[in-house]
Amino acid sequence: MDHFALYADLHALLGESGLLTDPQVVAAHNTDWRGRYRGTAPWVVQPTSTAQVMEVIKACAKAGVPLVPQGGNTSQCGAATPRSGHPEIILSLSRMNRILELDAENATLVCEAGAILAQVQKHAEAAGFLFPLSLASEGSAQIGGVISTNAGGTAVLRYGNMRAQVLGLEVVLADGRCWNGLKGLRKDNTGYDLKQCFIGAEGTLGIITRAVLRLYPLPRQRVTAWLSVPSPTLAVRLLRFLRAQCGDRISAFELVSHSALSLVLHHLPQFQPPLDPLPAWSVLVELEEFDAQAPLQGLLEKALVLALEERLLDNAVLAQSLTEAQALWALREQISEAQKREGISIKHDISVPVSRIPEFIELAGKNLETAFPGIRVVCFGHVGDGNLHYNLSFANPERNRTLVPQTPAVNRIVHDVVSALNGSISAEHGIGQLKVQELVHYKDPVALDLMKKLKMLLDPQGLLNPGKILA
Amino acid sequence: MDHFALYADLHALLGESGLLTDPQVVAAHNTDWRGRYRGTAPWVVQPTSTAQVMEVIKACAKAGVPLVPQGGNTSQCGAATPRSGHPEIILSLSRMNRILELDAENATLVCEAGAILAQVQKHAEAAGFLFPLSLASEGSAQIGGVISTNAGGTAVLRYGNMRAQVLGLEVVLADGRCWNGLKGLRKDNTGYDLKQCFIGAEGTLGIITRAVLRLYPLPRQRVTAWLSVPSPTLAVRLLRFLRAQCGDRISAFELVSHSALSLVLHHLPQFQPPLDPLPAWSVLVELEEFDAQAPLQGLLEKALVLALEERLLDNAVLAQSLTEAQALWALREQISEAQKREGISIKHDISVPVSRIPEFIELAGKNLETAFPGIRVVCFGHVGDGNLHYNLSFANPERNRTLVPQTPAVNRIVHDVVSALNGSISAEHGIGQLKVQELVHYKDPVALDLMKKLKMLLDPQGLLNPGKILA
């Protein structure tokens, strides 16, 4: 690339503050948060307006240099990290972080792409609303990235994923034009719903610059319980049973394997076992209620007693205070930390129809045990969404070291089962760089062809986040 | 077109029963249900399988003859009717009407495109589930058409429109290939979400042949009330107030103008005024509850008393039985019938942000009164979605006849206000043939350009429902 001409163009457009060149600063942007990917972008551009984003894209198009849009840099799949050895520029949205409007009567919020998810949540709550999307990285994840990943998290069961929260978008296209779809409408059937193309596209089809998001009434009560269930089969039946009893008050239904819970209790001794004996399988269930006076705890207790009679569960404990509820949630949320302390593991983010979760767990477990006798499965996740985090390791550290080079073989076994059950090899984390080859292996060829054509249509020059999603 | 060769091909593919040629039968398919559009398709093809749809498309592609997909033929905009004077064939999905699967633990239903909406609702209910999408034509509307229109209806406030109900699709493309996206997953981030392209595309980008739909728990209680509110401004404030009190239990919030209610009471004397005096503005509100024991009526009563104290409403009546609830709903649902009996009117299906509903009503009313003094506005609709049906006529039949030729001028006034308020000229009915020119006038040029490019990408030969949405 013609470094000098492009540098001059970008400098003229953005000035010193909008063009980061300090090698240490740039290096941080070139590395994903897990340290798994390292790009070689020479600079980071930080525009402050949609107009600047348009000009940056035009300058890069002229120079033939691709852009890698980056929000909070919290991708699990290297989606926001440039590729090593490719001449690419990082486009950071961090300075476009304003919340522009909260319309209480329309229950919508308008913000720039760089607004941080936790700030959006807080802004909504201060006005008496809930912005429901919630995930571990919400303190750094930016709205543009959350939309581009179609992020999931812990509230999907009740509120849907990020796609369901987006009413309107403003997007800068690869040709430098801006598509203004920034409408706060619940209903709009004036032709193709273009915003859907950009949601979950990981920045490969356009640069999201602004969004209109849906807000919800703020729940006035929550009740949280930890349940012991005999098997995944009964966990799935229990979900159906509780839904029929409590409706969509159920806001979380998280499955936790014995192995996952044991790791937490082993590595984080400040936590207490929620039930005695330690459940073979646990479910963390949470209900929400908008009416402050409604007997929410009574409703859950009644439903659990009926479920106990139906032998859908063995035992249950209800949190009696916010502190107790937080302690139960911590057991779920600390699984990742406990796994990290235990050592490396091979991770998967899969989904299948909820009804097939038990089959997945049984089949994948059996096939892995055959190929890797004694392998340890740490399995947990959003069963209500059919989404499991399914992680594999050996308890013995030495033996575990021999497993890591076998990652492709392990992936093949797990993803073959997912595929046979009509599931997804990436439920909520996206494809990024990590799963590009797995996608080629498993995706319907017609779908892959349509995806490539859509990419060619919207980004014929390959300027936007090349090498992500599609090879 | 080479009639003979194409006829021979289609006959060989489908046999007598799959190729309708009886002029009377074909004429019915050539006419929309309102009798506003008449096509000149010589035949109707009625395949019974996806494989047959693929072959039909290939035969038509070879002959260069476009196809008009048709479901229940209930479009409000002529979307499923061939154009007059164009050589087109009607592709009826009516024989592909099977419900293929109901997965209770995944809360999903799989059906063919020709399944009738009311049958899907009944099938779900028999299994203890709710399929929430509900609209006036549900006894004939077919799922493929409902998806292709991204239909709305009366339950959008709580459950979203049809797009929100679709988890997976099978679509036959213009090149005769089949894209199999028939997955029942709540989470799937493996690249671009292709199904979104076909939802709301009115059959112009592909032929939907099967769908996976979401099901919901069946509500155990409903409570319905008719409210008198002083103004649209207070109606919108009341909605926000009730949402904060009752959460998303609110499943309907319908505004009815004095003129609309008066027409019903005048033309359908079997109905009683819900309140005395007759409200300047009415709201029909309904709440749903999953717990059979919860004091739902008490919750609404309490909220309405508080709203009365806040002067957000003047008066209210709660239905004390299912019969009373049905009587209140009938007042809302008979508005269209009453209008029909009153005479012709110029209709609009618009949306704006909910917060701007009062502004829309005031501004549009003022501008129309200036241009057409004495004009009568009949205004009602799904205010919770920002969606109004806004219909114009003169009470005097003779004067009314002079209004009809002024339709373009009336549309311009109404749609200019919609546009100024960042709204939509088609909230739930789509574009079809009716609003193609209005779309060109009001749609963002970048959006129109992208839409045309998407059409070119997926249907370069213009085989699928030409002249609909895009000119």
Short mmCIF file of N, CA and C in Angstrom, two decimals, chain A residues 260-358:
data_model
loop_
_atom_site.label_atom_id
_atom_site.label_comp_id
_atom_site.label_asym_id
_atom_site.label_seq_id
_atom_site.Cartn_x
_atom_site.Cartn_y
_atom_site.Cartn_z
N ALA A 260 -18.49 -29.00 36.19
CA ALA A 260 -18.33 -27.54 36.19
C ALA A 260 -18.47 -26.99 37.61
N LEU A 261 -19.48 -27.44 38.32
CA LEU A 261 -19.69 -26.96 39.69
C LEU A 261 -18.53 -27.38 40.60
N SER A 262 -18.05 -28.61 40.41
CA SER A 262 -16.92 -29.09 41.23
C SER A 262 -15.69 -28.22 41.04
N LEU A 263 -15.42 -27.83 39.81
CA LEU A 263 -14.26 -26.98 39.55
C LEU A 263 -14.37 -25.65 40.28
N VAL A 264 -15.55 -25.08 40.28
CA VAL A 264 -15.74 -23.80 40.98
C VAL A 264 -15.46 -23.98 42.47
N LEU A 265 -16.04 -25.02 43.06
CA LEU A 265 -15.89 -25.22 44.50
C LEU A 265 -14.44 -25.57 44.87
N HIS A 266 -13.74 -26.22 43.95
CA HIS A 266 -12.36 -26.59 44.20
C HIS A 266 -11.43 -25.37 44.13
N HIS A 267 -11.58 -24.57 43.08
CA HIS A 267 -10.62 -23.48 42.86
C HIS A 267 -11.01 -22.20 43.56
N LEU A 268 -12.25 -22.06 43.95
CA LEU A 268 -12.71 -20.82 44.59
C LEU A 268 -13.37 -21.20 45.91
N PRO A 269 -12.52 -21.51 46.90
CA PRO A 269 -13.05 -22.10 48.14
C PRO A 269 -13.96 -21.16 48.93
N GLN A 270 -14.02 -19.89 48.53
CA GLN A 270 -14.94 -18.99 49.24
C GLN A 270 -16.41 -19.33 48.94
N PHE A 271 -16.65 -20.14 47.92
CA PHE A 271 -18.03 -20.49 47.58
C PHE A 271 -18.47 -21.78 48.27
N GLN A 272 -19.75 -21.81 48.65
CA GLN A 272 -20.33 -22.98 49.32
C GLN A 272 -21.12 -23.82 48.32
N PRO A 273 -21.15 -25.14 48.51
CA PRO A 273 -22.03 -25.96 47.67
C PRO A 273 -23.48 -25.51 47.86
N PRO A 274 -24.22 -25.35 46.79
CA PRO A 274 -25.59 -24.85 46.91
C PRO A 274 -26.53 -25.89 47.51
N LEU A 275 -26.23 -27.17 47.29
CA LEU A 275 -27.08 -28.25 47.77
C LEU A 275 -26.19 -29.41 48.20
N ASP A 276 -26.73 -30.24 49.09
CA ASP A 276 -26.01 -31.41 49.56
C ASP A 276 -26.92 -32.64 49.38
N PRO A 277 -26.56 -33.69 48.64
CA PRO A 277 -25.26 -33.85 47.96
C PRO A 277 -25.16 -32.96 46.73
N LEU A 278 -23.94 -32.81 46.24
CA LEU A 278 -23.70 -31.99 45.06
C LEU A 278 -24.47 -32.60 43.87
N PRO A 279 -25.29 -31.78 43.19
CA PRO A 279 -26.14 -32.34 42.12
C PRO A 279 -25.33 -32.91 40.95
N ALA A 280 -25.84 -34.01 40.38
CA ALA A 280 -25.27 -34.55 39.14
C ALA A 280 -25.42 -33.49 38.04
N TRP A 281 -26.58 -32.87 37.99
CA TRP A 281 -26.82 -31.74 37.09
C TRP A 281 -27.57 -30.67 37.86
N SER A 282 -27.18 -29.44 37.65
CA SER A 282 -27.86 -28.32 38.31
C SER A 282 -28.54 -27.44 37.28
N VAL A 283 -29.60 -26.79 37.74
CA VAL A 283 -30.22 -25.73 36.95
C VAL A 283 -30.32 -24.48 37.81
N LEU A 284 -29.83 -23.36 37.28
CA LEU A 284 -30.05 -22.06 37.90
C LEU A 284 -31.24 -21.43 37.18
N VAL A 285 -32.30 -21.20 37.94
CA VAL A 285 -33.50 -20.63 37.30
C VAL A 285 -33.79 -19.28 37.93
N GLU A 286 -34.22 -18.33 37.09
CA GLU A 286 -34.59 -17.01 37.62
C GLU A 286 -35.90 -16.56 36.99
N LEU A 287 -36.75 -15.96 37.83
CA LEU A 287 -38.02 -15.41 37.36
C LEU A 287 -38.02 -13.91 37.61
N GLU A 288 -38.67 -13.19 36.71
CA GLU A 288 -38.81 -11.74 36.84
C GLU A 288 -40.29 -11.38 36.90
N GLU A 289 -40.58 -10.26 37.56
CA GLU A 289 -41.98 -9.84 37.68
C GLU A 289 -42.03 -8.31 37.70
N PHE A 290 -43.02 -7.75 37.01
CA PHE A 290 -43.13 -6.30 36.92
C PHE A 290 -43.97 -5.70 38.04
N ASP A 291 -44.85 -6.52 38.59
CA ASP A 291 -45.74 -6.05 39.64
C ASP A 291 -45.04 -6.27 40.99
N ALA A 292 -44.81 -5.18 41.70
CA ALA A 292 -44.05 -5.27 42.95
C ALA A 292 -44.79 -6.12 43.99
N GLN A 293 -46.13 -6.17 43.92
CA GLN A 293 -46.90 -6.89 44.95
C GLN A 293 -47.16 -8.36 44.62
N ALA A 294 -46.93 -8.77 43.38
CA ALA A 294 -47.28 -10.15 43.00
C ALA A 294 -46.45 -11.15 43.80
N PRO A 295 -47.07 -12.28 44.19
CA PRO A 295 -46.36 -13.27 45.02
C PRO A 295 -45.44 -14.15 44.16
N LEU A 296 -44.33 -13.56 43.71
CA LEU A 296 -43.47 -14.25 42.75
C LEU A 296 -42.81 -15.48 43.34
N GLN A 297 -42.31 -15.32 44.59
CA GLN A 297 -41.62 -16.46 45.22
C GLN A 297 -42.61 -17.61 45.42
N GLY A 298 -43.82 -17.27 45.83
CA GLY A 298 -44.85 -18.30 46.02
C GLY A 298 -45.14 -19.04 44.73
N LEU A 299 -45.17 -18.30 43.63
CA LEU A 299 -45.43 -18.92 42.33
C LEU A 299 -44.36 -19.95 42.00
N LEU A 300 -43.10 -19.57 42.20
CA LEU A 300 -42.01 -20.49 41.90
C LEU A 300 -42.02 -21.69 42.85
N GLU A 301 -42.25 -21.42 44.14
CA GLU A 301 -42.30 -22.52 45.12
C GLU A 301 -43.37 -23.54 44.74
N LYS A 302 -44.55 -23.03 44.40
CA LYS A 302 -45.67 -23.90 44.04
C LYS A 302 -45.30 -24.75 42.82
N ALA A 303 -44.70 -24.10 41.82
CA ALA A 303 -44.33 -24.82 40.60
C ALA A 303 -43.27 -25.88 40.89
N LEU A 304 -42.32 -25.54 41.79
CA LEU A 304 -41.25 -26.49 42.10
C LEU A 304 -41.79 -27.69 42.88
N VAL A 305 -42.75 -27.45 43.76
CA VAL A 305 -43.36 -28.57 44.50
C VAL A 305 -44.04 -29.52 43.52
N LEU A 306 -44.78 -28.95 42.57
CA LEU A 306 -45.42 -29.80 41.55
C LEU A 306 -44.36 -30.55 40.73
N ALA A 307 -43.29 -29.88 40.39
CA ALA A 307 -42.23 -30.52 39.59
C ALA A 307 -41.56 -31.64 40.38
N LEU A 308 -41.44 -31.44 41.68
CA LEU A 308 -40.86 -32.46 42.56
C LEU A 308 -41.76 -33.69 42.57
N GLU A 309 -43.09 -33.45 42.64
CA GLU A 309 -44.04 -34.56 42.59
C GLU A 309 -43.94 -35.31 41.27
N GLU A 310 -43.68 -34.57 40.21
CA GLU A 310 -43.54 -35.19 38.88
C GLU A 310 -42.14 -35.79 38.68
N ARG A 311 -41.31 -35.72 39.73
CA ARG A 311 -39.93 -36.24 39.69
C ARG A 311 -39.08 -35.59 38.60
N LEU A 312 -39.35 -34.30 38.34
CA LEU A 312 -38.52 -33.58 37.37
C LEU A 312 -37.29 -32.99 38.04
N LEU A 313 -37.29 -32.99 39.37
CA LEU A 313 -36.10 -32.51 40.08
C LEU A 313 -35.97 -33.26 41.40
N ASP A 314 -34.75 -33.19 41.99
CA ASP A 314 -34.46 -33.88 43.25
C ASP A 314 -34.54 -32.96 44.44
N ASN A 315 -34.15 -31.73 44.23
CA ASN A 315 -33.97 -30.84 45.36
C ASN A 315 -33.87 -29.41 44.83
N ALA A 316 -34.12 -28.45 45.71
CA ALA A 316 -34.08 -27.06 45.27
C ALA A 316 -33.79 -26.15 46.45
N VAL A 317 -33.10 -25.04 46.17
CA VAL A 317 -32.95 -24.01 47.19
C VAL A 317 -33.27 -22.66 46.56
N LEU A 318 -34.13 -21.88 47.24
CA LEU A 318 -34.48 -20.55 46.75
C LEU A 318 -33.65 -19.50 47.50
N ALA A 319 -33.11 -18.57 46.77
CA ALA A 319 -32.40 -17.46 47.40
C ALA A 319 -33.39 -16.64 48.22
N GLN A 320 -33.01 -16.33 49.46
CA GLN A 320 -33.93 -15.59 50.34
C GLN A 320 -33.56 -14.11 50.41
N SER A 321 -32.52 -13.73 49.71
CA SER A 321 -32.10 -12.32 49.72
C SER A 321 -31.32 -12.07 48.44
N LEU A 322 -31.08 -10.81 48.17
CA LEU A 322 -30.28 -10.44 47.00
C LEU A 322 -28.89 -11.04 47.11
N THR A 323 -28.33 -11.03 48.32
CA THR A 323 -26.99 -11.61 48.54
C THR A 323 -26.98 -13.09 48.18
N GLU A 324 -28.01 -13.79 48.63
CA GLU A 324 -28.06 -15.22 48.31
C GLU A 324 -28.23 -15.45 46.81
N ALA A 325 -29.02 -14.60 46.17
CA ALA A 325 -29.20 -14.73 44.72
C ALA A 325 -27.87 -14.49 44.01
N GLN A 326 -27.14 -13.47 44.47
CA GLN A 326 -25.84 -13.18 43.85
C GLN A 326 -24.86 -14.33 44.05
N ALA A 327 -24.94 -14.98 45.23
CA ALA A 327 -24.05 -16.13 45.50
C ALA A 327 -24.36 -17.28 44.54
N LEU A 328 -25.64 -17.50 44.26
CA LEU A 328 -26.01 -18.56 43.31
C LEU A 328 -25.51 -18.21 41.90
N TRP A 329 -25.72 -16.96 41.50
CA TRP A 329 -25.25 -16.53 40.18
C TRP A 329 -23.72 -16.64 40.08
N ALA A 330 -23.04 -16.34 41.19
CA ALA A 330 -21.57 -16.39 41.16
C ALA A 330 -21.10 -17.81 40.83
N LEU A 331 -21.79 -18.81 41.37
CA LEU A 331 -21.42 -20.20 41.06
C LEU A 331 -21.45 -20.44 39.55
N ARG A 332 -22.43 -19.87 38.90
CA ARG A 332 -22.55 -20.02 37.44
C ARG A 332 -21.49 -19.19 36.72
N GLU A 333 -21.34 -17.94 37.20
CA GLU A 333 -20.46 -17.01 36.47
C GLU A 333 -18.98 -17.31 36.67
N GLN A 334 -18.64 -17.98 37.75
CA GLN A 334 -17.23 -18.25 38.02
C GLN A 334 -16.73 -19.53 37.33
N ILE A 335 -17.58 -20.18 36.56
CA ILE A 335 -17.12 -21.42 35.90
C ILE A 335 -15.93 -21.13 34.98
N SER A 336 -16.01 -20.03 34.23
CA SER A 336 -14.91 -19.70 33.32
C SER A 336 -13.62 -19.47 34.09
N GLU A 337 -13.72 -18.72 35.20
CA GLU A 337 -12.53 -18.45 36.02
C GLU A 337 -11.96 -19.76 36.58
N ALA A 338 -12.83 -20.61 37.08
CA ALA A 338 -12.37 -21.88 37.66
C ALA A 338 -11.68 -22.74 36.60
N GLN A 339 -12.26 -22.74 35.39
CA GLN A 339 -11.64 -23.51 34.30
C GLN A 339 -10.26 -22.97 33.97
N LYS A 340 -10.14 -21.64 33.99
CA LYS A 340 -8.86 -21.00 33.68
C LYS A 340 -7.81 -21.45 34.70
N ARG A 341 -8.20 -21.48 35.98
CA ARG A 341 -7.25 -21.88 37.03
C ARG A 341 -6.88 -23.36 36.90
N GLU A 342 -7.83 -24.15 36.43
CA GLU A 342 -7.58 -25.59 36.30
C GLU A 342 -6.58 -25.88 35.18
N GLY A 343 -6.59 -25.05 34.15
CA GLY A 343 -5.69 -25.28 33.02
C GLY A 343 -6.43 -25.11 31.71
N ILE A 344 -5.70 -25.35 30.64
CA ILE A 344 -6.28 -25.11 29.31
C ILE A 344 -7.37 -26.13 29.01
N SER A 345 -8.36 -25.71 28.21
CA SER A 345 -9.37 -26.67 27.74
C SER A 345 -9.80 -26.29 26.34
N ILE A 346 -10.37 -27.25 25.64
CA ILE A 346 -10.84 -27.01 24.27
C ILE A 346 -12.32 -26.64 24.35
N LYS A 347 -12.63 -25.43 23.86
CA LYS A 347 -13.95 -24.86 24.12
C LYS A 347 -14.85 -24.88 22.88
N HIS A 348 -16.14 -25.01 23.14
CA HIS A 348 -17.13 -24.94 22.06
C HIS A 348 -18.32 -24.10 22.51
N ASP A 349 -18.92 -23.45 21.54
CA ASP A 349 -20.11 -22.61 21.78
C ASP A 349 -21.16 -23.07 20.79
N ILE A 350 -21.92 -24.08 21.21
CA ILE A 350 -22.80 -24.75 20.24
C ILE A 350 -24.28 -24.53 20.60
N SER A 351 -25.13 -24.73 19.61
CA SER A 351 -26.56 -24.79 19.93
C SER A 351 -27.21 -25.92 19.14
N VAL A 352 -28.25 -26.47 19.71
CA VAL A 352 -29.12 -27.45 19.05
C VAL A 352 -30.54 -27.10 19.48
N PRO A 353 -31.57 -27.67 18.81
CA PRO A 353 -32.92 -27.46 19.35
C PRO A 353 -32.93 -27.88 20.83
N VAL A 354 -33.66 -27.15 21.66
CA VAL A 354 -33.67 -27.42 23.10
C VAL A 354 -33.99 -28.90 23.37
N SER A 355 -34.91 -29.44 22.58
CA SER A 355 -35.33 -30.83 22.77
C SER A 355 -34.20 -31.82 22.53
N ARG A 356 -33.16 -31.42 21.87
CA ARG A 356 -32.08 -32.33 21.51
C ARG A 356 -30.83 -32.14 22.37
N ILE A 357 -30.92 -31.28 23.34
CA ILE A 357 -29.80 -31.06 24.27
C ILE A 357 -29.37 -32.39 24.92
N PRO A 358 -30.31 -33.19 25.45
CA PRO A 358 -29.89 -34.45 26.10
C PRO A 358 -29.16 -35.37 25.12
#
